[in-house]
């Protein structure tokens, strides 16, 4: 129990570090920093690792082109996808959650189309596609039995090259991926479903609570409603499972 708790706490802390590094650089971080976390698993991960690589690189390439708040808010799409396809899925709950998330993202896209928000629709759509790729990677993921440690040298290289925030993102991302991989190996799917709600929420909340970071009100509202519906969906699925077990 203590080991899985430690892994979850580690994952939460690394998400905070990654979000902070993106925010203070306004997303201006080398793409290598996005690739490094997946390289630790590149040897035995199969196609799922390559989906992760493509998703992370594509997402990272768009981050400097629009507000970091929009980029981080898009990770709230993950809970909707996981609740829709997880072991506890329920089609009524799935429709409710997905409908709200789609409505929120369409609102952000519409505001970008009217030039009332920074960035551009095409960048956001690209990032949404990349988040879906990361979800597909997680969906088909099987715990890797052998970790490659040579990518740690790349993190040191980023630090030595005068890119401390890139090294911080790469380090936090690597520890996050390795923690989630280990947690999946030792745990059931229910804890993983909860983490898909908690971790994206923590990432966005990091820039909300720090005064020097500006979060546009429409983006904050879209994130808050997506978070609320994700928590509600998780609660409804838990209640349904408890009733089935009692019967």
PDB file of C-alpha atoms in Angstrom:
ATOM      1  CA  UNK A   1       0.000   0.000   0.000  1.00  0.00           C
ATOM      2  CA  UNK A   2       2.736   2.473   0.945  1.00  0.00           C
ATOM      3  CA  UNK A   3       4.588   1.720  -2.296  1.00  0.00           C
ATOM      4  CA  UNK A   4       1.612   2.529  -4.536  1.00  0.00           C
ATOM      5  CA  UNK A   5       0.880   5.650  -2.471  1.00  0.00           C
ATOM      6  CA  UNK A   6       4.480   6.779  -2.919  1.00  0.00           C
ATOM      7  CA  UNK A   7       4.179   6.261  -6.681  1.00  0.00           C
ATOM      8  CA  UNK A   8       0.988   8.332  -6.840  1.00  0.00           C
ATOM      9  CA  UNK A   9       2.517  11.154  -4.816  1.00  0.00           C
ATOM     10  CA  UNK A  10       5.598  11.075  -7.048  1.00  0.00           C
ATOM     11  CA  UNK A  11       3.409  11.275 -10.151  1.00  0.00           C
ATOM     12  CA  UNK A  12       1.550  14.278  -8.731  1.00  0.00           C
ATOM     13  CA  UNK A  13       4.763  16.118  -7.853  1.00  0.00           C
ATOM     14  CA  UNK A  14       6.288  15.517 -11.288  1.00  0.00           C
ATOM     15  CA  UNK A  15       3.155  16.842 -13.004  1.00  0.00           C
ATOM     16  CA  UNK A  16       3.515  20.049 -10.974  1.00  0.00           C
ATOM     17  CA  UNK A  17       7.176  20.311 -11.992  1.00  0.00           C
ATOM     18  CA  UNK A  18       6.417  19.732 -15.671  1.00  0.00           C
ATOM     19  CA  UNK A  19       3.588  22.284 -15.706  1.00  0.00           C
ATOM     20  CA  UNK A  20       5.750  24.841 -13.924  1.00  0.00           C
ATOM     21  CA  UNK A  21       8.614  24.402 -16.382  1.00  0.00           C
ATOM     22  CA  UNK A  22       6.237  24.929 -19.319  1.00  0.00           C
ATOM     23  CA  UNK A  23       4.660  27.986 -17.749  1.00  0.00           C
ATOM     24  CA  UNK A  24       7.830  29.871 -16.833  1.00  0.00           C
ATOM     25  CA  UNK A  25       9.288  29.364 -20.324  1.00  0.00           C
ATOM     26  CA  UNK A  26       5.965  30.003 -22.082  1.00  0.00           C
ATOM     27  CA  UNK A  27       6.382  26.624 -23.745  1.00  0.00           C
ATOM     28  CA  UNK A  28       9.723  27.481 -25.351  1.00  0.00           C
ATOM     29  CA  UNK A  29      11.377  24.123 -24.621  1.00  0.00           C
ATOM     30  CA  UNK A  30      13.323  21.849 -27.018  1.00  0.00           C
ATOM     31  CA  UNK A  31      11.297  18.977 -28.479  1.00  0.00           C
ATOM     32  CA  UNK A  32      13.952  16.575 -27.235  1.00  0.00           C
ATOM     33  CA  UNK A  33      12.647  17.176 -23.721  1.00  0.00           C
ATOM     34  CA  UNK A  34       9.276  15.738 -24.784  1.00  0.00           C
ATOM     35  CA  UNK A  35      10.854  12.673 -26.386  1.00  0.00           C
ATOM     36  CA  UNK A  36      13.147  11.645 -23.525  1.00  0.00           C
ATOM     37  CA  UNK A  37      10.423  10.215 -21.213  1.00  0.00           C
ATOM     38  CA  UNK A  38       9.347   7.706 -23.865  1.00  0.00           C
ATOM     39  CA  UNK A  39      12.944   6.688 -24.638  1.00  0.00           C
ATOM     40  CA  UNK A  40      13.240   4.990 -21.242  1.00  0.00           C
ATOM     41  CA  UNK A  41      10.694   2.444 -22.494  1.00  0.00           C
ATOM     42  CA  UNK A  42      11.581   2.384 -26.174  1.00  0.00           C
ATOM     43  CA  UNK A  43      13.168  -1.069 -26.127  1.00  0.00           C
ATOM     44  CA  UNK A  44      10.175  -3.190 -25.119  1.00  0.00           C
ATOM     45  CA  UNK A  45       7.121  -0.992 -25.409  1.00  0.00           C
ATOM     46  CA  UNK A  46       6.196  -1.811 -28.984  1.00  0.00           C
ATOM     47  CA  UNK A  47       3.792   0.359 -30.974  1.00  0.00           C
ATOM     48  CA  UNK A  48       2.377   1.952 -27.814  1.00  0.00           C
ATOM     49  CA  UNK A  49       5.701   3.706 -27.142  1.00  0.00           C
ATOM     50  CA  UNK A  50       5.800   5.121 -30.653  1.00  0.00           C
ATOM     51  CA  UNK A  51       2.262   6.435 -30.250  1.00  0.00           C
ATOM     52  CA  UNK A  52       3.458   8.099 -27.055  1.00  0.00           C
ATOM     53  CA  UNK A  53       6.470   9.614 -28.835  1.00  0.00           C
ATOM     54  CA  UNK A  54       4.375  11.005 -31.694  1.00  0.00           C
ATOM     55  CA  UNK A  55       1.748  12.344 -29.315  1.00  0.00           C
ATOM     56  CA  UNK A  56       4.233  14.068 -27.003  1.00  0.00           C
ATOM     57  CA  UNK A  57       6.334  15.562 -29.809  1.00  0.00           C
ATOM     58  CA  UNK A  58       3.300  16.806 -31.725  1.00  0.00           C
ATOM     59  CA  UNK A  59       1.827  18.318 -28.584  1.00  0.00           C
ATOM     60  CA  UNK A  60       5.122  19.926 -27.600  1.00  0.00           C
ATOM     61  CA  UNK A  61       5.615  21.425 -31.061  1.00  0.00           C
ATOM     62  CA  UNK A  62       2.357  23.373 -30.673  1.00  0.00           C
ATOM     63  CA  UNK A  63       2.924  24.598 -27.094  1.00  0.00           C
ATOM     64  CA  UNK A  64       5.050  27.691 -27.987  1.00  0.00           C
ATOM     65  CA  UNK A  65       2.447  28.776 -30.540  1.00  0.00           C
ATOM     66  CA  UNK A  66      -0.388  29.428 -28.113  1.00  0.00           C
ATOM     67  CA  UNK A  67      -1.055  30.156 -24.420  1.00  0.00           C
ATOM     68  CA  UNK A  68       0.284  27.458 -22.102  1.00  0.00           C
ATOM     69  CA  UNK A  69      -3.024  27.550 -20.214  1.00  0.00           C
ATOM     70  CA  UNK A  70      -4.871  26.277 -23.291  1.00  0.00           C
ATOM     71  CA  UNK A  71      -2.317  23.522 -23.852  1.00  0.00           C
ATOM     72  CA  UNK A  72      -2.502  22.305 -20.259  1.00  0.00           C
ATOM     73  CA  UNK A  73      -6.298  22.483 -20.154  1.00  0.00           C
ATOM     74  CA  UNK A  74      -6.555  20.067 -23.093  1.00  0.00           C
ATOM     75  CA  UNK A  75      -5.279  17.187 -20.956  1.00  0.00           C
ATOM     76  CA  UNK A  76      -8.729  17.126 -19.301  1.00  0.00           C
ATOM     77  CA  UNK A  77      -9.812  15.260 -22.439  1.00  0.00           C
ATOM     78  CA  UNK A  78      -8.034  12.187 -21.047  1.00  0.00           C
ATOM     79  CA  UNK A  79     -10.499  11.513 -18.191  1.00  0.00           C
ATOM     80  CA  UNK A  80     -13.408  11.564 -20.635  1.00  0.00           C
ATOM     81  CA  UNK A  81     -11.687   9.051 -22.915  1.00  0.00           C
ATOM     82  CA  UNK A  82     -10.725   6.778 -20.014  1.00  0.00           C
ATOM     83  CA  UNK A  83     -14.203   6.850 -18.456  1.00  0.00           C
ATOM     84  CA  UNK A  84     -15.631   6.019 -21.881  1.00  0.00           C
ATOM     85  CA  UNK A  85     -13.409   2.980 -22.448  1.00  0.00           C
ATOM     86  CA  UNK A  86     -12.423   1.785 -18.959  1.00  0.00           C
ATOM     87  CA  UNK A  87     -13.500  -1.421 -17.283  1.00  0.00           C
ATOM     88  CA  UNK A  88     -16.232   0.417 -15.356  1.00  0.00           C
ATOM     89  CA  UNK A  89     -17.683   2.116 -18.446  1.00  0.00           C
ATOM     90  CA  UNK A  90     -21.359   2.921 -18.704  1.00  0.00           C
ATOM     91  CA  UNK A  91     -22.721   4.307 -21.951  1.00  0.00           C
ATOM     92  CA  UNK A  92     -25.041   6.844 -20.297  1.00  0.00           C
ATOM     93  CA  UNK A  93     -22.233   8.245 -18.158  1.00  0.00           C
ATOM     94  CA  UNK A  94     -19.871   8.203 -21.139  1.00  0.00           C
ATOM     95  CA  UNK A  95     -22.269  10.239 -23.289  1.00  0.00           C
ATOM     96  CA  UNK A  96     -22.744  12.759 -20.472  1.00  0.00           C
ATOM     97  CA  UNK A  97     -19.016  13.233 -19.837  1.00  0.00           C
ATOM     98  CA  UNK A  98     -17.940  13.286 -23.480  1.00  0.00           C
ATOM     99  CA  UNK A  99     -20.720  15.700 -24.460  1.00  0.00           C
ATOM    100  CA  UNK A 100     -19.682  18.237 -21.824  1.00  0.00           C
ATOM    101  CA  UNK A 101     -15.980  17.975 -22.689  1.00  0.00           C
ATOM    102  CA  UNK A 102     -16.683  18.352 -26.412  1.00  0.00           C
ATOM    103  CA  UNK A 103     -18.876  21.380 -25.735  1.00  0.00           C
ATOM    104  CA  UNK A 104     -16.133  22.998 -23.656  1.00  0.00           C
ATOM    105  CA  UNK A 105     -13.449  22.411 -26.284  1.00  0.00           C
ATOM    106  CA  UNK A 106     -15.733  23.652 -29.060  1.00  0.00           C
ATOM    107  CA  UNK A 107     -16.207  26.827 -27.032  1.00  0.00           C
ATOM    108  CA  UNK A 108     -12.455  27.345 -26.811  1.00  0.00           C
ATOM    109  CA  UNK A 109     -12.073  26.679 -30.533  1.00  0.00           C
ATOM    110  CA  UNK A 110     -14.859  29.125 -31.371  1.00  0.00           C
ATOM    111  CA  UNK A 111     -13.226  31.868 -29.294  1.00  0.00           C
ATOM    112  CA  UNK A 112      -9.928  31.222 -31.019  1.00  0.00           C
ATOM    113  CA  UNK A 113     -11.678  31.384 -34.376  1.00  0.00           C
ATOM    114  CA  UNK A 114     -13.074  34.800 -33.393  1.00  0.00           C
ATOM    115  CA  UNK A 115      -9.598  35.850 -32.219  1.00  0.00           C
ATOM    116  CA  UNK A 116     -10.844  36.366 -28.659  1.00  0.00           C
ATOM    117  CA  UNK A 117      -8.279  33.893 -27.332  1.00  0.00           C
ATOM    118  CA  UNK A 118      -4.604  33.513 -28.122  1.00  0.00           C
ATOM    119  CA  UNK A 119      -3.278  30.752 -30.329  1.00  0.00           C
ATOM    120  CA  UNK A 120      -5.207  29.309 -33.259  1.00  0.00           C
ATOM    121  CA  UNK A 121      -7.820  26.642 -33.887  1.00  0.00           C
ATOM    122  CA  UNK A 122      -5.421  24.536 -35.936  1.00  0.00           C
ATOM    123  CA  UNK A 123      -2.907  24.396 -33.099  1.00  0.00           C
ATOM    124  CA  UNK A 124      -5.560  23.373 -30.588  1.00  0.00           C
ATOM    125  CA  UNK A 125      -6.970  20.724 -32.925  1.00  0.00           C
ATOM    126  CA  UNK A 126      -3.469  19.344 -33.437  1.00  0.00           C
ATOM    127  CA  UNK A 127      -2.932  19.175 -29.681  1.00  0.00           C
ATOM    128  CA  UNK A 128      -6.301  17.468 -29.173  1.00  0.00           C
ATOM    129  CA  UNK A 129      -5.259  14.853 -31.738  1.00  0.00           C
ATOM    130  CA  UNK A 130      -1.948  14.375 -29.909  1.00  0.00           C
ATOM    131  CA  UNK A 131      -3.722  13.938 -26.555  1.00  0.00           C
ATOM    132  CA  UNK A 132      -5.840  11.235 -28.196  1.00  0.00           C
ATOM    133  CA  UNK A 133      -2.639   9.536 -29.376  1.00  0.00           C
ATOM    134  CA  UNK A 134      -1.287   9.581 -25.804  1.00  0.00           C
ATOM    135  CA  UNK A 135      -4.565   8.032 -24.632  1.00  0.00           C
ATOM    136  CA  UNK A 136      -4.296   5.319 -27.315  1.00  0.00           C
ATOM    137  CA  UNK A 137      -0.764   4.612 -26.118  1.00  0.00           C
ATOM    138  CA  UNK A 138      -2.024   4.217 -22.548  1.00  0.00           C
ATOM    139  CA  UNK A 139      -4.983   2.110 -23.678  1.00  0.00           C
ATOM    140  CA  UNK A 140      -2.789  -0.433 -25.472  1.00  0.00           C
ATOM    141  CA  UNK A 141       0.048  -0.196 -22.963  1.00  0.00           C
ATOM    142  CA  UNK A 142       1.542  -3.289 -21.401  1.00  0.00           C
ATOM    143  CA  UNK A 143       4.063  -2.912 -18.561  1.00  0.00           C
ATOM    144  CA  UNK A 144       7.621  -2.899 -19.878  1.00  0.00           C
ATOM    145  CA  UNK A 145       9.879  -5.485 -18.263  1.00  0.00           C
ATOM    146  CA  UNK A 146      13.177  -3.794 -19.103  1.00  0.00           C
ATOM    147  CA  UNK A 147      13.912  -0.086 -18.683  1.00  0.00           C
ATOM    148  CA  UNK A 148      16.570   1.656 -20.800  1.00  0.00           C
ATOM    149  CA  UNK A 149      18.545   4.090 -18.642  1.00  0.00           C
ATOM    150  CA  UNK A 150      20.727   5.704 -21.299  1.00  0.00           C
ATOM    151  CA  UNK A 151      18.196   8.562 -21.908  1.00  0.00           C
ATOM    152  CA  UNK A 152      19.223   9.929 -18.478  1.00  0.00           C
ATOM    153  CA  UNK A 153      22.392  11.131 -20.218  1.00  0.00           C
ATOM    154  CA  UNK A 154      20.235  13.285 -22.509  1.00  0.00           C
ATOM    155  CA  UNK A 155      18.693  15.007 -19.487  1.00  0.00           C
ATOM    156  CA  UNK A 156      22.193  15.786 -18.213  1.00  0.00           C
ATOM    157  CA  UNK A 157      23.046  17.043 -21.713  1.00  0.00           C
ATOM    158  CA  UNK A 158      20.110  19.476 -21.668  1.00  0.00           C
ATOM    159  CA  UNK A 159      21.229  20.759 -18.284  1.00  0.00           C
ATOM    160  CA  UNK A 160      24.843  21.112 -19.401  1.00  0.00           C
ATOM    161  CA  UNK A 161      23.693  22.864 -22.573  1.00  0.00           C
ATOM    162  CA  UNK A 162      22.127  25.702 -20.616  1.00  0.00           C
ATOM    163  CA  UNK A 163      18.546  24.451 -20.891  1.00  0.00           C
ATOM    164  CA  UNK A 164      17.570  23.857 -17.248  1.00  0.00           C
ATOM    165  CA  UNK A 165      13.832  24.096 -17.881  1.00  0.00           C
ATOM    166  CA  UNK A 166      14.086  21.590 -20.717  1.00  0.00           C
ATOM    167  CA  UNK A 167      16.010  19.272 -18.388  1.00  0.00           C
ATOM    168  CA  UNK A 168      13.371  19.803 -15.696  1.00  0.00           C
ATOM    169  CA  UNK A 169      10.540  18.920 -18.089  1.00  0.00           C
ATOM    170  CA  UNK A 170      12.408  15.861 -19.357  1.00  0.00           C
ATOM    171  CA  UNK A 171      13.218  14.715 -15.825  1.00  0.00           C
ATOM    172  CA  UNK A 172       9.690  15.234 -14.503  1.00  0.00           C
ATOM    173  CA  UNK A 173       8.164  13.605 -17.580  1.00  0.00           C
ATOM    174  CA  UNK A 174      10.490  10.615 -17.287  1.00  0.00           C
ATOM    175  CA  UNK A 175       9.780  10.076 -13.592  1.00  0.00           C
ATOM    176  CA  UNK A 176       6.042  10.448 -14.307  1.00  0.00           C
ATOM    177  CA  UNK A 177       6.077   7.844 -17.081  1.00  0.00           C
ATOM    178  CA  UNK A 178       8.150   5.410 -15.033  1.00  0.00           C
ATOM    179  CA  UNK A 179       5.925   5.894 -11.968  1.00  0.00           C
ATOM    180  CA  UNK A 180       2.733   5.286 -13.949  1.00  0.00           C
ATOM    181  CA  UNK A 181       4.283   2.276 -15.642  1.00  0.00           C
ATOM    182  CA  UNK A 182       5.204   0.777 -12.269  1.00  0.00           C
ATOM    183  CA  UNK A 183       1.798   1.644 -10.816  1.00  0.00           C
ATOM    184  CA  UNK A 184       0.069  -0.119 -13.686  1.00  0.00           C
ATOM    185  CA  UNK A 185       2.207  -3.182 -13.089  1.00  0.00           C
ATOM    186  CA  UNK A 186       1.280  -3.532  -9.418  1.00  0.00           C
ATOM    187  CA  UNK A 187      -2.258  -2.117  -9.325  1.00  0.00           C
ATOM    188  CA  UNK A 188      -5.735  -2.627 -10.738  1.00  0.00           C
ATOM    189  CA  UNK A 189      -7.388  -0.335 -13.261  1.00  0.00           C
ATOM    190  CA  UNK A 190      -9.519   1.643 -10.787  1.00  0.00           C
ATOM    191  CA  UNK A 191      -6.581   3.587  -9.388  1.00  0.00           C
ATOM    192  CA  UNK A 192      -5.411   4.352 -12.905  1.00  0.00           C
ATOM    193  CA  UNK A 193      -8.861   5.743 -13.791  1.00  0.00           C
ATOM    194  CA  UNK A 194      -8.705   8.111 -10.820  1.00  0.00           C
ATOM    195  CA  UNK A 195      -5.208   9.265 -11.727  1.00  0.00           C
ATOM    196  CA  UNK A 196      -6.360  10.255 -15.212  1.00  0.00           C
ATOM    197  CA  UNK A 197      -8.687  12.733 -13.528  1.00  0.00           C
ATOM    198  CA  UNK A 198      -6.296  13.887 -10.808  1.00  0.00           C
ATOM    199  CA  UNK A 199      -3.063  14.375 -12.754  1.00  0.00           C
ATOM    200  CA  UNK A 200      -4.370  16.595 -15.603  1.00  0.00           C
ATOM    201  CA  UNK A 201      -6.244  18.649 -13.003  1.00  0.00           C
ATOM    202  CA  UNK A 202      -3.063  19.148 -10.968  1.00  0.00           C
ATOM    203  CA  UNK A 203      -1.137  20.245 -14.045  1.00  0.00           C
ATOM    204  CA  UNK A 204      -3.564  23.028 -14.873  1.00  0.00           C
ATOM    205  CA  UNK A 205      -4.133  23.980 -11.240  1.00  0.00           C
ATOM    206  CA  UNK A 206      -0.383  24.603 -10.928  1.00  0.00           C
ATOM    207  CA  UNK A 207      -0.575  27.683 -13.142  1.00  0.00           C
ATOM    208  CA  UNK A 208      -3.912  28.794 -11.678  1.00  0.00           C
ATOM    209  CA  UNK A 209      -2.631  29.128  -8.114  1.00  0.00           C
ATOM    210  CA  UNK A 210       0.601  30.955  -9.015  1.00  0.00           C
ATOM    211  CA  UNK A 211      -0.177  34.701  -9.322  1.00  0.00           C
ATOM    212  CA  UNK A 212       2.306  35.567 -12.068  1.00  0.00           C
ATOM    213  CA  UNK A 213       0.647  33.216 -14.559  1.00  0.00           C
ATOM    214  CA  UNK A 214      -2.394  34.550 -16.408  1.00  0.00           C
ATOM    215  CA  UNK A 215      -5.209  32.143 -17.227  1.00  0.00           C
ATOM    216  CA  UNK A 216      -7.954  33.445 -19.558  1.00  0.00           C
ATOM    217  CA  UNK A 217     -11.396  33.175 -17.946  1.00  0.00           C
ATOM    218  CA  UNK A 218     -12.971  31.079 -20.770  1.00  0.00           C
ATOM    219  CA  UNK A 219     -10.130  28.558 -20.528  1.00  0.00           C
ATOM    220  CA  UNK A 220     -10.495  28.363 -16.748  1.00  0.00           C
ATOM    221  CA  UNK A 221     -14.262  27.819 -17.026  1.00  0.00           C
ATOM    222  CA  UNK A 222     -13.821  25.120 -19.690  1.00  0.00           C
ATOM    223  CA  UNK A 223     -11.246  23.355 -17.512  1.00  0.00           C
ATOM    224  CA  UNK A 224     -13.371  23.644 -14.371  1.00  0.00           C
ATOM    225  CA  UNK A 225     -16.482  22.237 -16.034  1.00  0.00           C
ATOM    226  CA  UNK A 226     -14.478  19.418 -17.643  1.00  0.00           C
ATOM    227  CA  UNK A 227     -12.977  18.590 -14.245  1.00  0.00           C
ATOM    228  CA  UNK A 228     -16.388  18.670 -12.554  1.00  0.00           C
ATOM    229  CA  UNK A 229     -18.000  16.353 -15.097  1.00  0.00           C
ATOM    230  CA  UNK A 230     -15.020  13.982 -14.909  1.00  0.00           C
ATOM    231  CA  UNK A 231     -15.340  13.772 -11.113  1.00  0.00           C
ATOM    232  CA  UNK A 232     -19.100  13.308 -11.439  1.00  0.00           C
ATOM    233  CA  UNK A 233     -18.640  10.528 -13.990  1.00  0.00           C
ATOM    234  CA  UNK A 234     -16.132   8.780 -11.755  1.00  0.00           C
ATOM    235  CA  UNK A 235     -18.499   9.109  -8.778  1.00  0.00           C
ATOM    236  CA  UNK A 236     -21.451   7.689 -10.727  1.00  0.00           C
ATOM    237  CA  UNK A 237     -19.415   4.722 -11.921  1.00  0.00           C
ATOM    238  CA  UNK A 238     -18.201   4.043  -8.376  1.00  0.00           C
ATOM    239  CA  UNK A 239     -21.773   4.188  -7.058  1.00  0.00           C
ATOM    240  CA  UNK A 240     -22.952   1.800  -9.761  1.00  0.00           C
ATOM    241  CA  UNK A 241     -20.164  -0.672  -8.995  1.00  0.00           C
ATOM    242  CA  UNK A 242     -20.924  -0.573  -5.260  1.00  0.00           C
ATOM    243  CA  UNK A 243     -24.596  -1.322  -5.925  1.00  0.00           C
ATOM    244  CA  UNK A 244     -23.669  -4.277  -8.151  1.00  0.00           C
ATOM    245  CA  UNK A 245     -21.339  -5.671  -5.470  1.00  0.00           C
ATOM    246  CA  UNK A 246     -24.064  -5.381  -2.801  1.00  0.00           C
ATOM    247  CA  UNK A 247     -26.477  -7.296  -5.000  1.00  0.00           C
TER     248      UNK A 247
END
